[in-house]
Amino acid sequence: MNSQIALIQNIDALLPQTQCGLCGHRDGCLPYAKSIVNGEDANKCVPGGQPVADALATLLARPKLKAEESVWPIQSDGRPQRMKAVIREDECIGCTKCISACPVDAIIGSGKLMHSILTDLCTGCELCIPPCPVDCIDLVEDLKEVPTETLQIAEQNDLRQRYYSHIQREEKRRIHRKGPVVRAEIDTELFAQFSAQFSNIPEIKIIEKAKAGIVQQDAKTTIELAKIRTQIKKLEKQLSVRDDEKKRAQLDMLLQQLSALGA
């Protein structure tokens, strides 16, 4: 049993941790890793492309298979083009369905307020698109440089932990029936078994500490921008009906705040 667990861990370490479900396992990379150990083909990771399919074949001493094709072009590292989701903010109605759907908590916002996507965390998994009732989410190319192998591993470790935190929170929400739950049925026992082990890896703790301050500040700024934009839209609508000196001054002040925040 221990050797099987170790093999699942080694397979999971090679998977990109986008948790996209394109391999057929809607509940993420770890269940696919477990299924590979049980005999499933190891070439179904679409975002990993041929490099991941070949690495898995080598690890498992299996014949190399052609990777499942992606709809996106291939990057210089042999993987499909990295994508990011963006919200057309003027059309967002603040329904919160995309927040529950995002497996790595890259979307922030609250009910009836515009949502925003933290693009540095978004994996382009597309899972936020189907639940959106007003179809205001697009996918765009990630124009950042292709990450080195070291950065890729660090990113995968971080995404794995974010996903584990996400499903733990969503499971609590499901039990207490608070808010919409937009995800697959989760093998909670499987994730509980592995999440504790991964959380003790020193490298992951270092990455989490390094990112915590940046992500927290980014989230606060994005929420503040969302609130200001909502107030601006409301004032502009009121002023288009009837001019008001106080509201005009308030609008000018909010526009200055928006500019100061770099928006």
Short mmCIF file of C-alpha atoms in Angstrom, two decimals:
data_model
loop_
_atom_site.label_atom_id
_atom_site.label_comp_id
_atom_site.label_asym_id
_atom_site.label_seq_id
_atom_site.Cartn_x
_atom_site.Cartn_y
_atom_site.Cartn_z
CA MET A 1 0.00 0.00 0.00
CA ASN A 2 2.82 2.42 0.88
CA SER A 3 4.49 1.85 -2.48
CA GLN A 4 1.18 2.57 -4.25
CA ILE A 5 0.75 5.82 -2.30
CA ALA A 6 4.31 6.83 -3.18
CA LEU A 7 3.64 6.15 -6.85
CA ILE A 8 0.44 8.21 -6.78
CA GLN A 9 2.41 11.06 -5.21
CA ASN A 10 5.11 10.83 -7.88
CA ILE A 11 2.53 10.89 -10.66
CA ASP A 12 0.65 13.77 -9.08
CA ALA A 13 3.91 15.71 -8.80
CA LEU A 14 4.26 15.61 -12.60
CA LEU A 15 0.72 16.79 -13.31
CA PRO A 16 0.24 20.58 -13.80
CA GLN A 17 -2.38 20.93 -11.00
CA THR A 18 -4.76 23.01 -13.12
CA GLN A 19 -7.58 20.80 -11.73
CA CYS A 20 -9.38 21.36 -15.04
CA GLY A 21 -10.98 17.92 -15.41
CA LEU A 22 -10.07 17.64 -19.11
CA CYS A 23 -8.56 14.23 -18.38
CA GLY A 24 -12.06 13.03 -17.50
CA HIS A 25 -11.56 13.36 -13.74
CA ARG A 26 -13.62 16.42 -12.87
CA ASP A 27 -12.40 16.29 -9.27
CA GLY A 28 -8.80 17.10 -10.16
CA CYS A 29 -5.27 15.87 -10.77
CA LEU A 30 -4.89 13.59 -7.74
CA PRO A 31 -7.81 11.30 -8.66
CA TYR A 32 -6.36 11.03 -12.17
CA ALA A 33 -2.99 10.07 -10.65
CA LYS A 34 -4.69 7.35 -8.63
CA SER A 35 -6.51 6.11 -11.72
CA ILE A 36 -3.24 5.96 -13.68
CA VAL A 37 -1.80 3.69 -11.01
CA ASN A 38 -4.86 1.47 -11.49
CA GLY A 39 -4.14 1.18 -15.23
CA GLU A 40 -5.66 4.23 -16.94
CA ASP A 41 -3.68 5.69 -19.85
CA ALA A 42 -1.24 8.42 -18.78
CA ASN A 43 -1.62 10.65 -21.86
CA LYS A 44 -4.90 12.40 -21.00
CA CYS A 45 -3.55 15.55 -19.32
CA VAL A 46 -4.39 18.22 -21.89
CA PRO A 47 -2.61 21.23 -20.28
CA GLY A 48 0.46 19.09 -19.59
CA GLY A 49 0.70 18.11 -23.23
CA GLN A 50 3.34 15.80 -24.65
CA PRO A 51 6.04 16.66 -22.05
CA VAL A 52 3.86 15.42 -19.18
CA ALA A 53 2.65 12.39 -21.12
CA ASP A 54 6.28 11.42 -21.87
CA ALA A 55 7.42 12.04 -18.29
CA LEU A 56 4.64 9.82 -16.96
CA ALA A 57 5.47 7.08 -19.45
CA THR A 58 9.10 7.17 -18.32
CA LEU A 59 8.14 7.08 -14.63
CA LEU A 60 5.79 4.15 -15.17
CA ALA A 61 8.03 2.32 -17.66
CA ARG A 62 5.15 2.32 -20.15
CA PRO A 63 5.18 2.96 -23.93
CA LYS A 64 4.99 6.65 -24.81
CA LEU A 65 1.57 7.67 -26.13
CA LYS A 66 0.48 10.73 -28.07
CA ALA A 67 -0.94 13.30 -25.68
CA GLU A 68 -4.57 14.36 -25.90
CA GLU A 69 -4.72 17.38 -28.19
CA SER A 70 -5.49 20.87 -26.96
CA VAL A 71 -7.46 23.50 -28.86
CA TRP A 72 -4.60 25.95 -28.14
CA PRO A 73 -1.29 26.21 -30.03
CA ILE A 74 1.87 24.66 -28.59
CA GLN A 75 4.40 26.75 -26.64
CA SER A 76 8.18 26.56 -26.82
CA ASP A 77 8.21 24.05 -23.93
CA GLY A 78 5.95 21.63 -25.81
CA ARG A 79 2.89 22.33 -23.69
CA PRO A 80 -0.29 24.03 -24.95
CA GLN A 81 -0.49 27.81 -24.74
CA ARG A 82 -1.18 28.99 -21.19
CA MET A 83 -4.50 30.85 -20.93
CA LYS A 84 -6.03 33.20 -18.38
CA ALA A 85 -9.66 34.03 -17.66
CA VAL A 86 -10.79 37.67 -17.56
CA ILE A 87 -14.15 39.08 -16.48
CA ARG A 88 -15.85 41.78 -18.52
CA GLU A 89 -16.46 43.86 -15.43
CA ASP A 90 -19.23 46.07 -16.82
CA GLU A 91 -21.35 42.96 -17.45
CA CYS A 92 -20.72 41.13 -14.15
CA ILE A 93 -23.83 40.89 -11.94
CA GLY A 94 -22.06 39.59 -8.82
CA CYS A 95 -23.81 36.21 -8.68
CA THR A 96 -20.73 34.51 -7.04
CA LYS A 97 -21.13 31.30 -9.08
CA CYS A 98 -17.68 31.66 -10.65
CA ILE A 99 -16.09 31.96 -7.19
CA SER A 100 -17.33 28.51 -6.15
CA ALA A 101 -16.32 27.06 -9.52
CA CYS A 102 -12.69 28.23 -9.42
CA PRO A 103 -10.60 25.31 -8.10
CA VAL A 104 -7.69 27.47 -6.97
CA ASP A 105 -9.59 30.47 -5.52
CA ALA A 106 -8.33 32.90 -8.15
CA ILE A 107 -11.60 34.86 -8.22
CA ILE A 108 -12.56 37.40 -5.57
CA GLY A 109 -15.69 39.43 -4.94
CA SER A 110 -18.96 39.26 -3.05
CA GLY A 111 -22.66 39.06 -3.77
CA LYS A 112 -24.06 41.77 -6.06
CA LEU A 113 -20.60 43.32 -6.51
CA MET A 114 -18.35 42.99 -9.51
CA HIS A 115 -15.89 40.09 -9.34
CA SER A 116 -12.26 40.12 -10.44
CA ILE A 117 -9.77 37.40 -11.34
CA LEU A 118 -6.27 37.34 -9.84
CA THR A 119 -4.53 36.61 -13.12
CA ASP A 120 -1.28 35.47 -11.48
CA LEU A 121 -3.22 32.59 -9.90
CA CYS A 122 -5.58 31.74 -12.78
CA THR A 123 -4.71 28.49 -14.57
CA GLY A 124 -7.09 28.93 -17.51
CA CYS A 125 -9.00 25.79 -16.50
CA GLU A 126 -12.25 27.26 -17.96
CA LEU A 127 -14.37 25.94 -15.07
CA CYS A 128 -15.67 29.42 -14.24
CA ILE A 129 -17.16 29.93 -17.71
CA PRO A 130 -20.14 27.48 -17.78
CA PRO A 131 -21.70 28.63 -14.45
CA CYS A 132 -21.67 32.32 -15.45
CA PRO A 133 -25.31 33.22 -16.19
CA VAL A 134 -24.43 36.32 -18.22
CA ASP A 135 -21.46 34.86 -20.12
CA CYS A 136 -19.10 37.68 -19.15
CA ILE A 137 -15.87 35.64 -18.82
CA ASP A 138 -13.33 35.31 -21.64
CA LEU A 139 -10.10 33.37 -22.07
CA VAL A 140 -7.02 35.26 -23.26
CA GLU A 141 -3.44 34.20 -23.86
CA ASP A 142 -1.08 34.41 -20.91
CA LEU A 143 1.67 36.64 -22.30
CA LYS A 144 4.18 35.95 -19.53
CA GLU A 145 7.35 34.06 -20.35
CA VAL A 146 7.16 30.27 -20.31
CA PRO A 147 8.24 29.26 -16.78
CA THR A 148 11.43 27.36 -16.10
CA GLU A 149 11.18 23.85 -14.70
CA THR A 150 11.91 25.14 -11.19
CA LEU A 151 9.18 27.77 -11.40
CA GLN A 152 6.79 25.24 -12.91
CA ILE A 153 7.27 22.90 -9.94
CA ALA A 154 6.85 25.75 -7.45
CA GLU A 155 3.65 26.83 -9.21
CA GLN A 156 2.28 23.28 -9.19
CA ASN A 157 2.97 22.90 -5.47
CA ASP A 158 1.18 26.16 -4.74
CA LEU A 159 -1.82 25.28 -6.93
CA ARG A 160 -2.11 21.87 -5.27
CA GLN A 161 -2.37 23.45 -1.84
CA ARG A 162 -4.83 26.08 -3.05
CA TYR A 163 -7.04 23.34 -4.49
CA TYR A 164 -6.97 21.33 -1.27
CA SER A 165 -7.98 24.43 0.69
CA HIS A 166 -10.74 25.15 -1.82
CA ILE A 167 -12.37 21.73 -1.65
CA GLN A 168 -12.19 21.68 2.15
CA ARG A 169 -14.05 24.98 2.28
CA GLU A 170 -16.57 23.90 -0.36
CA GLU A 171 -17.21 20.68 1.54
CA LYS A 172 -18.04 22.68 4.68
CA ARG A 173 -20.31 24.91 2.62
CA ARG A 174 -22.07 21.88 1.17
CA ILE A 175 -22.66 20.42 4.64
CA HIS A 176 -24.08 23.67 5.98
CA ARG A 177 -25.90 24.50 2.70
CA LYS A 178 -24.45 27.99 2.45
CA GLY A 179 -24.11 29.34 -1.08
CA PRO A 180 -23.94 27.60 -4.45
CA VAL A 181 -21.65 24.60 -4.83
CA VAL A 182 -20.33 24.24 -8.37
CA ARG A 183 -17.94 21.31 -8.41
CA ALA A 184 -17.71 17.58 -8.85
CA GLU A 185 -18.26 15.03 -6.13
CA ILE A 186 -14.99 14.85 -4.21
CA ASP A 187 -13.33 11.74 -2.81
CA THR A 188 -12.69 13.49 0.50
CA GLU A 189 -10.93 10.48 2.01
CA LEU A 190 -8.37 10.43 -0.82
CA PHE A 191 -7.63 14.15 -0.51
CA ALA A 192 -7.46 14.03 3.27
CA GLN A 193 -4.87 11.29 3.03
CA PHE A 194 -2.59 13.28 0.74
CA SER A 195 -3.17 16.90 1.77
CA ALA A 196 -1.64 16.39 5.21
CA GLN A 197 1.50 14.94 3.67
CA PHE A 198 1.94 17.72 1.13
CA SER A 199 1.36 20.46 3.69
CA ASN A 200 4.45 19.30 5.57
CA ILE A 201 6.83 19.78 2.63
CA PRO A 202 9.19 22.68 3.59
CA GLU A 203 9.35 24.06 0.03
CA ILE A 204 5.58 24.49 -0.06
CA LYS A 205 5.57 26.38 3.25
CA ILE A 206 8.28 28.73 1.94
CA ILE A 207 6.31 29.40 -1.24
CA GLU A 208 3.10 30.02 0.73
CA LYS A 209 4.82 32.54 3.03
CA ALA A 210 6.43 34.33 0.09
CA LYS A 211 3.14 34.67 -1.76
CA ALA A 212 0.86 35.41 1.18
CA GLY A 213 1.63 39.10 1.48
CA ILE A 214 1.48 39.76 -2.27
CA VAL A 215 -1.79 37.88 -2.82
CA GLN A 216 -3.44 39.43 0.22
CA GLN A 217 -2.52 42.94 -0.91
CA ASP A 218 -3.61 42.20 -4.49
CA ALA A 219 -6.96 40.93 -3.26
CA LYS A 220 -7.58 43.96 -1.07
CA THR A 221 -6.75 46.34 -3.92
CA THR A 222 -8.98 44.49 -6.36
CA ILE A 223 -11.93 44.52 -3.96
CA GLU A 224 -11.44 48.25 -3.33
CA LEU A 225 -11.34 48.89 -7.09
CA ALA A 226 -14.54 46.90 -7.55
CA LYS A 227 -16.34 48.96 -4.91
CA ILE A 228 -15.16 52.26 -6.41
CA ARG A 229 -16.19 51.26 -9.93
CA THR A 230 -19.63 50.22 -8.70
CA GLN A 231 -20.08 53.62 -7.00
CA ILE A 232 -18.87 55.42 -10.12
CA LYS A 233 -21.33 53.61 -12.36
CA LYS A 234 -24.18 54.41 -9.96
CA LEU A 235 -23.28 58.12 -9.83
CA GLU A 236 -22.82 58.38 -13.59
CA LYS A 237 -26.26 56.89 -14.11
CA GLN A 238 -27.82 59.33 -11.62
CA LEU A 239 -26.04 62.32 -13.16
CA SER A 240 -27.16 61.33 -16.65
CA VAL A 241 -30.74 61.85 -15.45
CA ARG A 242 -30.20 65.01 -13.39
CA ASP A 243 -27.10 67.01 -12.63
CA ASP A 244 -26.17 67.50 -8.97
CA GLU A 245 -23.18 69.48 -7.72
CA LYS A 246 -22.52 67.28 -4.67
CA LYS A 247 -22.77 64.06 -6.68
CA ARG A 248 -20.51 65.55 -9.36
CA ALA A 249 -17.89 66.33 -6.69
CA GLN A 250 -18.23 62.83 -5.25
CA LEU A 251 -17.75 61.36 -8.72
CA ASP A 252 -14.59 63.42 -9.26
CA MET A 253 -13.23 62.22 -5.92
CA LEU A 254 -13.89 58.56 -6.79
CA LEU A 255 -12.24 58.97 -10.19
CA GLN A 256 -9.17 60.37 -8.45
CA GLN A 257 -9.13 57.38 -6.08
CA LEU A 258 -9.40 55.02 -9.03
CA SER A 259 -6.47 56.73 -10.72
CA ALA A 260 -4.39 56.62 -7.52
CA LEU A 261 -4.91 52.85 -7.29
CA GLY A 262 -3.49 52.46 -10.77
CA ALA A 263 -6.70 51.46 -12.56
#
